[in-house]
Short mmCIF file of C-alpha atoms in Angstrom, two decimals:
data_model
loop_
_atom_site.label_atom_id
_atom_site.label_comp_id
_atom_site.label_asym_id
_atom_site.label_seq_id
_atom_site.Cartn_x
_atom_site.Cartn_y
_atom_site.Cartn_z
CA MET Z 1 -59.92 -25.81 -16.79
CA SER Z 2 -59.52 -25.26 -20.55
CA PHE Z 3 -56.18 -24.16 -22.44
CA ARG Z 4 -58.20 -21.27 -23.84
CA LYS Z 5 -59.28 -20.07 -20.35
CA LEU Z 6 -55.85 -20.53 -18.93
CA TYR Z 7 -54.37 -18.71 -21.60
CA SER Z 8 -56.79 -15.72 -21.17
CA ILE Z 9 -55.66 -15.64 -17.38
CA ILE Z 10 -51.97 -15.52 -18.26
CA LEU Z 11 -52.61 -12.71 -20.84
CA ALA Z 12 -54.71 -10.82 -18.29
CA VAL Z 13 -52.14 -11.18 -15.71
CA ALA Z 14 -49.28 -10.14 -18.32
CA VAL Z 15 -51.22 -7.10 -19.45
CA VAL Z 16 -51.46 -5.81 -15.67
CA ALA Z 17 -47.81 -6.67 -15.05
CA SER Z 18 -46.90 -4.71 -18.01
CA ALA Z 19 -48.79 -1.55 -17.05
CA ALA Z 20 -47.42 -1.83 -13.53
CA SER Z 21 -43.92 -2.09 -15.05
CA CYS Z 22 -44.33 1.00 -17.33
CA LYS Z 23 -45.77 3.06 -14.19
CA LYS Z 24 -42.79 1.93 -12.32
CA ASP Z 25 -40.22 2.77 -14.93
CA LYS Z 26 -42.02 6.32 -15.51
CA ASP Z 27 -42.02 6.97 -11.68
CA THR Z 28 -38.27 6.06 -11.43
CA GLU Z 29 -36.98 7.57 -14.68
CA ALA Z 30 -33.24 8.49 -13.91
CA SER Z 31 -32.24 11.91 -13.32
CA PRO Z 32 -29.57 13.53 -15.36
CA SER Z 33 -25.89 13.08 -14.05
CA LEU Z 34 -23.53 16.01 -13.30
CA ASP Z 35 -20.70 16.57 -15.47
CA GLY Z 36 -17.24 15.07 -14.91
CA MET Z 37 -16.41 12.65 -12.31
CA LEU Z 38 -16.03 13.38 -8.66
CA ARG Z 39 -12.71 12.56 -7.22
CA PHE Z 40 -10.33 13.38 -4.03
CA SER Z 41 -7.10 12.00 -2.79
CA VAL Z 42 -6.15 10.74 0.69
CA PRO Z 43 -2.62 9.41 1.90
CA GLY Z 44 -2.48 5.74 1.99
CA TYR Z 45 -1.10 5.69 5.42
CA ILE Z 46 -1.36 8.14 8.05
CA SER Z 47 -0.09 8.47 11.84
CA PRO Z 48 -2.86 8.35 14.73
CA LYS Z 49 -4.51 11.72 15.21
CA ASP Z 50 -3.57 13.21 11.90
CA VAL Z 51 -5.53 16.03 10.57
CA LEU Z 52 -6.29 15.67 6.74
CA ILE Z 53 -8.04 18.42 4.69
CA ILE Z 54 -9.64 16.93 1.69
CA THR Z 55 -10.56 18.93 -1.26
CA PRO Z 56 -13.28 17.49 -3.99
CA ARG Z 57 -12.56 18.01 -7.65
CA GLY Z 58 -13.85 16.87 -11.20
CA LEU Z 59 -17.48 17.61 -10.94
CA SER Z 60 -19.35 20.75 -12.74
CA HIS Z 61 -22.88 21.62 -13.03
CA PRO Z 62 -24.30 21.11 -16.60
CA GLU Z 63 -26.04 24.62 -16.35
CA GLY Z 64 -23.37 26.16 -14.63
CA LYS Z 65 -24.72 26.29 -11.05
CA GLY Z 66 -23.28 25.14 -7.69
CA ILE Z 67 -22.59 21.70 -6.34
CA GLY Z 68 -22.96 20.56 -2.80
CA TYR Z 69 -20.70 18.22 -1.11
CA SER Z 70 -21.30 16.01 1.80
CA TRP Z 71 -18.71 13.61 3.42
CA ARG Z 72 -18.48 10.74 5.94
CA VAL Z 73 -15.60 8.70 7.33
CA SER Z 74 -16.21 5.31 8.56
CA PRO Z 75 -15.74 4.05 11.12
CA GLY Z 76 -15.97 7.29 13.23
CA MET Z 77 -18.91 9.32 12.00
CA SER Z 78 -22.40 8.71 12.74
CA LYS Z 79 -23.69 11.01 10.23
CA SER Z 80 -22.60 12.96 7.30
CA ASP Z 81 -20.85 16.41 7.29
CA THR Z 82 -22.36 18.79 4.52
CA THR Z 83 -19.31 21.20 3.85
CA ARG Z 84 -20.86 23.07 0.99
CA LEU Z 85 -24.53 23.71 -0.25
CA GLU Z 86 -25.35 24.40 -3.89
CA ASN Z 87 -25.28 28.10 -3.44
CA GLY Z 88 -21.50 27.71 -2.71
CA LEU Z 89 -21.74 28.40 1.05
CA THR Z 90 -21.57 26.14 4.05
CA PRO Z 91 -24.74 25.50 5.91
CA GLU Z 92 -23.56 28.42 8.33
CA GLY Z 93 -23.26 30.78 5.28
CA HIS Z 94 -19.49 30.80 4.86
CA GLU Z 95 -18.00 30.44 1.18
CA SER Z 96 -16.79 27.07 0.46
CA ASP Z 97 -14.84 24.92 -2.10
CA GLY Z 98 -16.33 21.87 -0.30
CA SER Z 99 -12.87 20.94 1.56
CA PHE Z 100 -13.47 18.49 4.41
CA ARG Z 101 -11.35 18.61 7.47
CA TYR Z 102 -11.02 15.70 9.61
CA HIS Z 103 -9.06 14.84 12.68
CA PHE Z 104 -8.67 10.93 12.58
CA PRO Z 105 -8.33 9.00 15.90
CA ASP Z 106 -5.34 7.01 17.42
CA SER Z 107 -6.96 3.63 16.77
CA LEU Z 108 -5.22 1.72 14.36
CA GLY Z 109 -6.73 0.54 11.43
CA THR Z 110 -8.26 1.29 7.94
CA TYR Z 111 -10.80 4.00 7.39
CA THR Z 112 -13.03 4.70 4.47
CA VAL Z 113 -13.54 8.39 3.33
CA SER Z 114 -16.79 9.01 1.36
CA CYS Z 115 -17.94 12.01 -0.47
CA TYR Z 116 -21.33 12.77 -2.45
CA GLY Z 117 -21.68 15.71 -4.88
CA PHE Z 118 -25.18 16.90 -5.21
CA ALA Z 119 -27.38 19.13 -7.05
CA ASP Z 120 -31.31 19.63 -7.39
CA GLY Z 121 -32.58 17.50 -10.20
CA TYR Z 122 -29.54 15.61 -10.70
CA THR Z 123 -28.17 12.17 -9.83
CA SER Z 124 -25.72 12.41 -7.02
CA SER Z 125 -21.89 11.68 -7.68
CA TYR Z 126 -20.08 9.54 -5.35
CA ALA Z 127 -16.43 8.87 -4.53
CA SER Z 128 -14.59 6.99 -1.84
CA ALA Z 129 -10.86 6.40 -0.58
CA TYR Z 130 -9.14 4.63 2.19
CA THR Z 131 -6.52 5.47 4.52
CA THR Z 132 -4.75 3.29 7.14
CA VAL Z 133 -3.64 4.81 10.62
CA VAL Z 134 -0.47 3.26 11.42
CA LYS Z 135 2.05 3.46 14.37
CA GLY Z 136 5.74 2.72 14.65
CA GLY Z 137 7.80 1.06 17.41
CA LEU Z 138 6.81 -1.80 19.80
CA ASN Z 139 3.07 -2.62 20.33
CA GLY Z 140 2.28 -0.21 17.25
CA THR Z 141 1.29 -1.53 13.87
CA ILE Z 142 3.76 -4.37 13.64
CA LYS Z 143 3.45 -6.79 16.30
CA GLY Z 144 4.81 -10.48 16.64
CA THR Z 145 8.66 -9.58 16.47
CA GLY Z 146 9.60 -11.23 19.98
CA ILE Z 147 11.11 -7.83 20.87
CA LEU Z 148 10.63 -6.80 24.54
CA THR Z 149 11.25 -3.35 26.10
CA THR Z 150 13.97 -5.01 28.29
CA ASP Z 151 15.98 -6.17 25.65
CA LYS Z 152 19.10 -4.42 24.40
CA LYS Z 153 18.73 -1.15 22.48
CA ILE Z 154 20.19 1.99 21.20
CA ASN Z 155 18.36 5.36 20.54
CA THR Z 156 19.29 7.63 17.58
CA ASP Z 157 17.23 9.71 15.09
CA ASN Z 158 14.42 9.43 17.38
CA THR Z 159 13.99 5.90 16.66
CA THR Z 160 14.66 3.02 19.24
CA TYR Z 161 16.65 -0.09 17.56
CA TYR Z 162 16.69 -3.32 19.38
CA TYR Z 163 19.85 -5.59 18.56
CA VAL Z 164 20.88 -9.32 19.31
CA GLU Z 165 24.43 -10.90 18.90
CA HIS Z 166 25.45 -13.69 16.69
CA ASP Z 167 29.14 -15.08 16.26
CA GLY Z 168 30.33 -11.79 17.81
CA VAL Z 169 28.40 -9.38 15.75
CA GLU Z 170 25.33 -7.23 16.92
CA TRP Z 171 22.33 -7.16 14.48
CA PHE Z 172 19.53 -4.86 14.26
CA ARG Z 173 16.35 -6.57 15.25
CA ASN Z 174 14.47 -3.74 13.40
CA ASN Z 175 14.59 -2.34 10.03
CA LEU Z 176 16.63 0.92 9.68
CA ALA Z 177 14.46 4.02 9.70
CA ASN Z 178 16.94 6.91 8.66
CA PRO Z 179 14.72 9.80 7.68
CA SER Z 180 17.78 11.28 5.65
CA TYR Z 181 18.11 8.41 3.16
CA GLY Z 182 15.81 6.56 0.86
CA VAL Z 183 12.02 6.41 1.03
CA SER Z 184 9.24 5.23 2.99
CA TYR Z 185 6.70 2.72 1.88
CA THR Z 186 4.39 4.14 -1.07
CA ASN Z 187 6.22 7.65 -0.05
CA ALA Z 188 4.00 7.77 3.18
CA PRO Z 189 5.89 9.48 5.97
CA ALA Z 190 3.85 7.63 8.49
CA MET Z 191 5.30 4.39 7.37
CA LEU Z 192 8.97 5.48 8.23
CA ASN Z 193 9.09 3.50 11.72
CA VAL Z 194 6.72 0.83 10.52
CA PHE Z 195 8.73 -0.90 7.63
CA GLY Z 196 11.82 1.24 7.94
CA ASN Z 197 12.89 3.06 4.51
CA PHE Z 198 13.89 1.54 1.17
CA TYR Z 199 17.49 2.57 0.33
CA THR Z 200 19.61 2.38 -2.66
CA TYR Z 201 22.96 0.51 -2.21
CA GLU Z 202 24.76 3.79 -2.05
CA GLU Z 203 22.40 5.07 0.63
CA ALA Z 204 22.31 1.96 2.56
CA MET Z 205 26.35 2.27 2.86
CA GLN Z 206 25.84 5.52 4.62
CA ALA Z 207 22.65 5.27 6.25
CA CYS Z 208 23.49 3.21 9.43
CA PRO Z 209 24.13 5.10 12.89
CA GLU Z 210 27.80 5.97 13.94
CA GLY Z 211 29.33 2.85 14.79
CA TRP Z 212 27.21 0.50 12.70
CA ARG Z 213 27.48 -0.67 9.11
CA LEU Z 214 25.97 -2.67 6.49
CA PRO Z 215 26.69 -6.36 6.80
CA THR Z 216 28.50 -8.28 4.43
CA ASP Z 217 27.26 -11.30 2.82
CA ALA Z 218 29.88 -13.38 4.44
CA GLU Z 219 28.33 -11.94 7.83
CA TRP Z 220 24.94 -12.98 6.83
CA VAL Z 221 26.45 -16.50 6.11
CA ALA Z 222 28.13 -16.57 9.66
CA LEU Z 223 24.74 -15.50 10.96
CA VAL Z 224 22.83 -18.40 9.46
CA ASN Z 225 25.60 -20.94 10.32
CA SER Z 226 25.51 -19.69 13.80
CA ILE Z 227 21.83 -20.34 14.04
CA ASN Z 228 22.10 -23.69 12.26
CA PRO Z 229 25.59 -25.19 11.82
CA ASP Z 230 23.62 -28.03 9.61
CA ALA Z 231 22.82 -25.33 7.08
CA LYS Z 232 26.66 -25.15 5.79
CA ALA Z 233 25.68 -21.94 4.17
CA VAL Z 234 28.54 -20.48 1.93
CA VAL Z 235 28.94 -16.75 0.49
CA GLY Z 236 27.14 -16.04 -2.62
CA LYS Z 237 24.82 -19.03 -2.58
CA PRO Z 238 21.27 -19.54 -1.14
CA ALA Z 239 21.09 -20.73 2.45
CA LYS Z 240 19.23 -23.83 2.69
CA GLY Z 241 16.34 -24.36 5.04
CA ILE Z 242 16.99 -21.39 7.18
CA ALA Z 243 14.05 -18.98 6.25
CA ALA Z 244 11.69 -20.01 9.17
CA ASP Z 245 14.38 -19.21 11.50
CA LEU Z 246 14.50 -15.73 10.34
CA MET Z 247 10.53 -15.35 10.28
CA SER Z 248 7.96 -14.87 12.89
CA ASN Z 249 4.25 -14.55 13.18
CA ILE Z 250 4.67 -10.74 12.02
CA SER Z 251 1.05 -8.93 11.87
CA PHE Z 252 0.24 -5.45 10.45
CA ASN Z 253 -2.71 -3.88 12.34
CA ASP Z 254 -3.25 -7.44 13.71
CA THR Z 255 -3.43 -8.87 10.09
CA GLU Z 256 -0.96 -11.71 9.79
CA MET Z 257 1.62 -10.89 6.94
CA TRP Z 258 3.69 -13.91 6.26
CA GLU Z 259 1.42 -16.76 4.78
CA TYR Z 260 2.11 -20.19 6.14
CA TRP Z 261 3.47 -22.51 3.53
CA PRO Z 262 4.33 -26.23 4.52
CA THR Z 263 7.63 -25.87 2.36
CA VAL Z 264 8.86 -23.46 4.96
CA GLY Z 265 7.51 -24.90 8.10
CA GLU Z 266 6.64 -23.19 11.39
CA PHE Z 267 8.17 -20.04 11.90
CA THR Z 268 10.74 -20.17 14.94
CA ASN Z 269 12.29 -16.76 14.84
CA LYS Z 270 15.50 -18.44 16.31
CA SER Z 271 17.61 -15.54 14.81
CA LYS Z 272 15.39 -13.14 16.68
CA LEU Z 273 15.61 -11.00 13.62
CA ALA Z 274 11.98 -11.45 12.76
CA ALA Z 275 12.13 -10.30 8.96
CA ILE Z 276 9.33 -8.08 7.89
CA PRO Z 277 7.56 -9.01 4.52
CA ALA Z 278 7.72 -5.36 3.42
CA GLY Z 279 8.73 -6.51 -0.25
CA TYR Z 280 11.16 -3.99 -2.35
CA ALA Z 281 11.00 -1.15 -4.52
CA ASN Z 282 11.89 0.23 -7.76
CA LEU Z 283 13.09 3.73 -6.71
CA GLY Z 284 13.01 5.29 -10.03
CA GLU Z 285 14.68 8.71 -10.53
CA LYS Z 286 15.89 10.62 -7.76
CA ALA Z 287 14.48 14.09 -7.53
CA GLU Z 288 16.69 17.25 -6.78
CA ASP Z 289 15.12 17.34 -2.96
CA GLY Z 290 16.41 13.81 -2.49
CA SER Z 291 12.92 12.29 -2.96
CA TYR Z 292 11.90 9.37 -5.18
CA PRO Z 293 8.49 10.66 -6.44
CA THR Z 294 7.90 7.73 -9.00
CA ALA Z 295 9.08 4.94 -6.56
CA ALA Z 296 7.01 1.76 -7.02
CA PHE Z 297 6.77 -1.04 -4.36
CA PHE Z 298 6.33 -4.74 -4.79
CA GLY Z 299 5.91 -7.85 -2.95
CA ILE Z 300 4.28 -6.77 0.29
CA ASN Z 301 3.31 -10.00 2.57
CA GLU Z 302 5.70 -12.02 0.07
CA TYR Z 303 9.07 -10.83 0.21
CA ALA Z 304 11.72 -9.42 3.00
CA ALA Z 305 14.88 -8.07 1.14
CA PHE Z 306 18.00 -6.67 2.73
CA TRP Z 307 21.04 -5.26 1.15
CA THR Z 308 24.66 -6.67 1.99
CA ALA Z 309 27.78 -4.72 1.71
CA ASP Z 310 29.03 -6.49 -1.36
CA LYS Z 311 29.01 -5.08 -4.62
CA VAL Z 312 29.13 -7.33 -7.88
CA GLU Z 313 32.56 -7.22 -9.40
CA GLY Z 314 32.44 -5.29 -12.94
CA GLU Z 315 28.74 -4.47 -12.48
CA ASP Z 316 26.79 -1.34 -11.18
CA MET Z 317 24.92 -4.22 -8.95
CA ALA Z 318 25.08 -5.31 -5.49
CA TYR Z 319 24.12 -8.30 -3.46
CA TYR Z 320 21.05 -8.44 -1.48
CA ARG Z 321 19.67 -11.24 0.90
CA TYR Z 322 16.09 -12.15 0.53
CA ILE Z 323 13.18 -14.35 1.99
CA ILE Z 324 10.11 -15.36 -0.13
CA CYS Z 325 6.89 -16.63 1.67
CA ASP Z 326 6.86 -19.73 0.04
CA GLN Z 327 10.58 -20.86 -0.10
CA PRO Z 328 12.54 -22.45 2.86
CA ASP Z 329 15.92 -20.98 1.83
CA LEU Z 330 17.54 -17.38 2.47
CA GLN Z 331 18.11 -16.41 -1.23
CA ILE Z 332 20.74 -14.13 -2.57
CA GLY Z 333 20.08 -11.59 -5.35
CA LYS Z 334 21.70 -8.60 -7.52
CA GLY Z 335 20.15 -5.41 -7.36
CA ASP Z 336 20.93 -2.21 -9.45
CA THR Z 337 22.99 0.28 -7.11
CA GLU Z 338 21.05 3.32 -8.09
CA SER Z 339 17.45 2.18 -8.49
CA PHE Z 340 16.65 -0.95 -6.67
CA GLY Z 341 15.24 -0.24 -3.06
CA ALA Z 342 15.57 -2.72 0.00
CA ASN Z 343 15.67 -2.57 3.67
CA VAL Z 344 18.51 -2.59 5.92
CA ARG Z 345 19.61 -4.43 9.03
CA CYS Z 346 22.50 -2.68 10.44
CA VAL Z 347 25.53 -4.48 12.39
CA ARG Z 348 28.71 -3.72 14.57
CA ASN Z 349 31.13 -6.02 16.00
CA LYS Z 350 30.73 -6.45 19.69
#
């Protein structure tokens, strides 16, 4: 075949392809968009069987007409629920702002909430958000603590606290969850009995149940030395090579939280404290109602931080003990007494 003939064939194919492309572009010309951006919000964490009412916002019609809304929750819904048509009414003929009501199941896990805003002749607008169903207590969201229902326990503020003795001192095995002090993770009430609350130092000094108190650093040191006398821990210093004895294979809705690091080694949970890597918080300014609306949370899956009762001399700071996922030592740090947020493990003398 000659080059001229081959070129003619290629040219003919290109012309046909170009014509088909033009036709395709014309057939699939994009529709105009609605004005604004569709958005809505859901809590990051909710309790089993919670009911949420979710309202769309942000969209408007360029011609001042109505917008329809369709919702779906996955997993859970096999088909979408249209809560509002373009005429502003529900499919049943009632007035609607597009709000969506959903009764979540008791199955723990993360759910995707999706919404479409639509109008005839316009491209649909889409938004999604996520919420996670969590549950406190044994066999809830947090597993792997090694706690059994038959272990020593007390009940207060509708919460069960398990405890263990070390060197004549009894220690909480789960984080303090006092609803009267501090703030829950991401300000989600459902997380109170999952991670416990994050407290300022002053709150931590008051939050333990009657007969219990915040442990001193000397008691943390005594705990370490009772678990492993070779640690030779001292007050005010990191406790060497003890982190794995304070850790266990904690999981959050069946997803492991502590990452394994060879420098730390296998988790033994010899202490039976099973530290949860809930991170720490910058609580920000306290509102008049006692809440912390601007609290920011850091270090989840990496840090477990617990207040001690010891203030730093001459400073508005107090000591806290903490674990980092990739370091073998129980560290010691200083936190601002009014803004740093850490968890609490209460103690009492036997």
